[in-house]
Amino acid sequence: DVKVTQSSRYLVKRTGEKVFLECVQDMDHENMFWYRQDPGLGLRLIYFSYDVKMKEKGDIPEGYSVSREKKERFSLILESASTNQTSMYLCATSEPQGGNQPQHFGDGTRLSIL
Amino acid sequence: DQQVKQNSPSLSVQEGRISILNCDYTNSMFDYFLWYKKYPAEGPTFLISISSIKDKNEDGRFTVFLNKSAKHLSLHIVPSQPGDSAVYFCAASGGSEKLVFGKGMKLTVNP
């Protein structure tokens, strides 16, 4: 079974702080993704990475950056946290098969920005 | 512009009956479709998928139907169980590693 581990289940930070969300996977998957989930908006892609040090913007990258220095770890960075970044953040991984592979998700980090 | 639409935000059914969850898409380049289930405070769990070369895929109590001409897919759960109560997301991809998700639908199965 694929295991995707997000470092924190719940996190509370203050406006203006730099926030790091960590994701680690144990299945040697090439692709890793960061989403946020908000009520009524579904899952929206922030960034994804298809290889070490490679990244591509998703639908809502503003205010975020990412880092992938090792294959198993993908970090999401909120450069200067704002209240509108309060959300559930989900990390996912998949094998590169031209898109015809399911993504496997971690349990999420519920982030509150005060 | 929403490429994957789940037009009903919620559905309530009785235990033992059939649950039918619907999803429409607009992008004709989509060729792979998935359903995910999500419980509160957990990540989405992959349920079942279907390739555009098929019109039906079955896995136990779960069946996904694809109607390409109507750009419509549906998930049937038979028989429905209280443990099926969750938010269900439809997703699609078209030759890309990225998935496009619908907004989700909350299913409640009443005992």
Short mmCIF file of C-alpha atoms in Angstrom, two decimals, chain A:
data_model
loop_
_atom_site.label_atom_id
_atom_site.label_comp_id
_atom_site.label_asym_id
_atom_site.label_seq_id
_atom_site.Cartn_x
_atom_site.Cartn_y
_atom_site.Cartn_z
CA ASP A 1 0.00 0.00 0.00
CA VAL A 2 1.11 3.51 -0.79
CA LYS A 3 1.79 5.54 2.30
CA VAL A 4 1.71 9.32 2.07
CA THR A 5 2.54 11.05 5.32
CA GLN A 6 1.89 14.70 6.04
CA SER A 7 3.90 16.04 8.94
CA SER A 8 1.06 17.71 10.84
CA ARG A 9 -2.67 17.01 11.06
CA TYR A 10 -3.48 20.41 12.56
CA LEU A 11 -1.45 23.60 12.46
CA VAL A 12 -2.13 27.12 13.71
CA LYS A 13 0.01 30.01 12.51
CA ARG A 14 -0.11 33.79 12.50
CA THR A 15 -0.53 36.19 9.62
CA GLY A 16 2.80 37.00 7.97
CA GLU A 17 4.59 33.87 9.17
CA LYS A 18 6.47 31.63 6.75
CA VAL A 19 4.83 28.21 6.95
CA PHE A 20 6.22 24.86 5.84
CA LEU A 21 4.02 21.84 5.14
CA GLU A 22 5.87 18.59 4.63
CA CYS A 23 4.87 15.46 2.73
CA VAL A 24 6.76 12.18 2.55
CA GLN A 25 5.92 9.12 0.44
CA ASP A 26 7.34 5.62 0.62
CA MET A 27 6.48 4.24 -2.82
CA ASP A 28 9.16 5.81 -5.00
CA HIS A 29 6.53 7.65 -7.04
CA GLU A 30 7.77 10.25 -9.52
CA ASN A 31 4.80 12.60 -9.23
CA MET A 32 3.81 14.55 -6.14
CA PHE A 33 1.03 17.11 -5.77
CA TRP A 34 -0.23 19.73 -3.35
CA TYR A 35 -3.93 20.60 -3.22
CA ARG A 36 -6.13 22.66 -1.00
CA GLN A 37 -9.69 21.70 -0.23
CA ASP A 38 -12.30 24.29 0.67
CA PRO A 39 -16.04 23.79 1.20
CA GLY A 40 -17.94 24.13 -2.05
CA LEU A 41 -14.76 24.44 -4.10
CA GLY A 42 -13.53 20.85 -4.20
CA LEU A 43 -9.83 20.10 -4.59
CA ARG A 44 -7.71 22.72 -6.29
CA LEU A 45 -4.17 22.05 -7.45
CA ILE A 46 -1.52 24.39 -6.07
CA TYR A 47 1.70 22.86 -7.44
CA PHE A 48 2.97 19.56 -8.64
CA SER A 49 6.38 18.00 -9.18
CA TYR A 50 7.23 15.28 -11.68
CA ASP A 51 10.82 14.77 -10.60
CA VAL A 52 13.38 15.95 -8.09
CA LYS A 53 13.91 19.70 -8.39
CA MET A 54 11.18 19.89 -11.05
CA LYS A 55 7.92 21.71 -10.41
CA GLU A 56 4.96 23.07 -12.26
CA LYS A 57 2.30 25.56 -11.20
CA GLY A 58 -1.20 24.35 -10.71
CA ASP A 59 -4.40 26.37 -10.76
CA ILE A 60 -3.80 28.49 -7.66
CA PRO A 61 -0.04 28.93 -7.07
CA GLU A 62 -0.15 32.54 -5.85
CA GLY A 63 1.26 32.94 -2.35
CA TYR A 64 2.83 29.48 -2.38
CA SER A 65 6.11 27.90 -3.38
CA VAL A 66 7.38 24.32 -3.28
CA SER A 67 10.58 22.41 -2.80
CA ARG A 68 11.55 18.91 -3.85
CA GLU A 69 15.15 18.14 -3.01
CA LYS A 70 14.61 14.40 -2.59
CA LYS A 71 12.29 12.09 -4.46
CA GLU A 72 10.30 11.07 -1.40
CA ARG A 73 9.72 14.55 0.05
CA PHE A 74 7.66 17.45 -1.29
CA SER A 75 7.30 20.64 0.74
CA LEU A 76 4.71 23.37 0.38
CA ILE A 77 5.76 26.82 1.58
CA LEU A 78 3.48 29.71 2.40
CA GLU A 79 5.83 32.64 1.98
CA SER A 80 3.82 35.07 4.12
CA ALA A 81 0.71 33.43 5.51
CA SER A 82 -2.61 35.21 5.15
CA THR A 83 -6.04 34.42 6.58
CA ASN A 84 -7.37 33.39 3.16
CA GLN A 85 -4.89 30.53 3.21
CA THR A 86 -6.76 28.88 6.06
CA SER A 87 -7.70 25.55 4.51
CA MET A 88 -7.24 21.79 4.39
CA TYR A 89 -4.03 20.98 2.52
CA LEU A 90 -3.65 17.62 0.84
CA CYS A 91 -0.56 15.97 -0.59
CA ALA A 92 -0.81 13.23 -3.23
CA THR A 93 1.50 11.00 -5.25
CA SER A 94 1.20 8.97 -8.44
CA GLU A 95 3.25 6.97 -10.89
CA PRO A 96 3.89 8.60 -14.25
CA GLN A 97 1.70 6.67 -16.70
CA GLY A 98 0.52 9.41 -19.00
CA GLY A 99 -2.19 10.32 -16.55
CA ASN A 100 -3.93 6.96 -16.35
CA GLN A 101 -3.03 6.30 -12.74
CA PRO A 102 -4.86 7.20 -9.56
CA GLN A 103 -3.32 9.64 -7.14
CA HIS A 104 -2.85 8.53 -3.54
CA PHE A 105 -3.49 11.06 -0.81
CA GLY A 106 -2.22 11.74 2.64
CA ASP A 107 -4.61 12.51 5.50
CA GLY A 108 -4.24 16.25 5.10
CA THR A 109 -3.13 19.18 7.23
CA ARG A 110 -5.81 21.50 8.54
CA LEU A 111 -4.09 24.87 8.63
CA SER A 112 -5.52 27.87 10.43
CA ILE A 113 -4.01 31.32 9.94
CA LEU A 114 -4.93 33.78 12.68
#
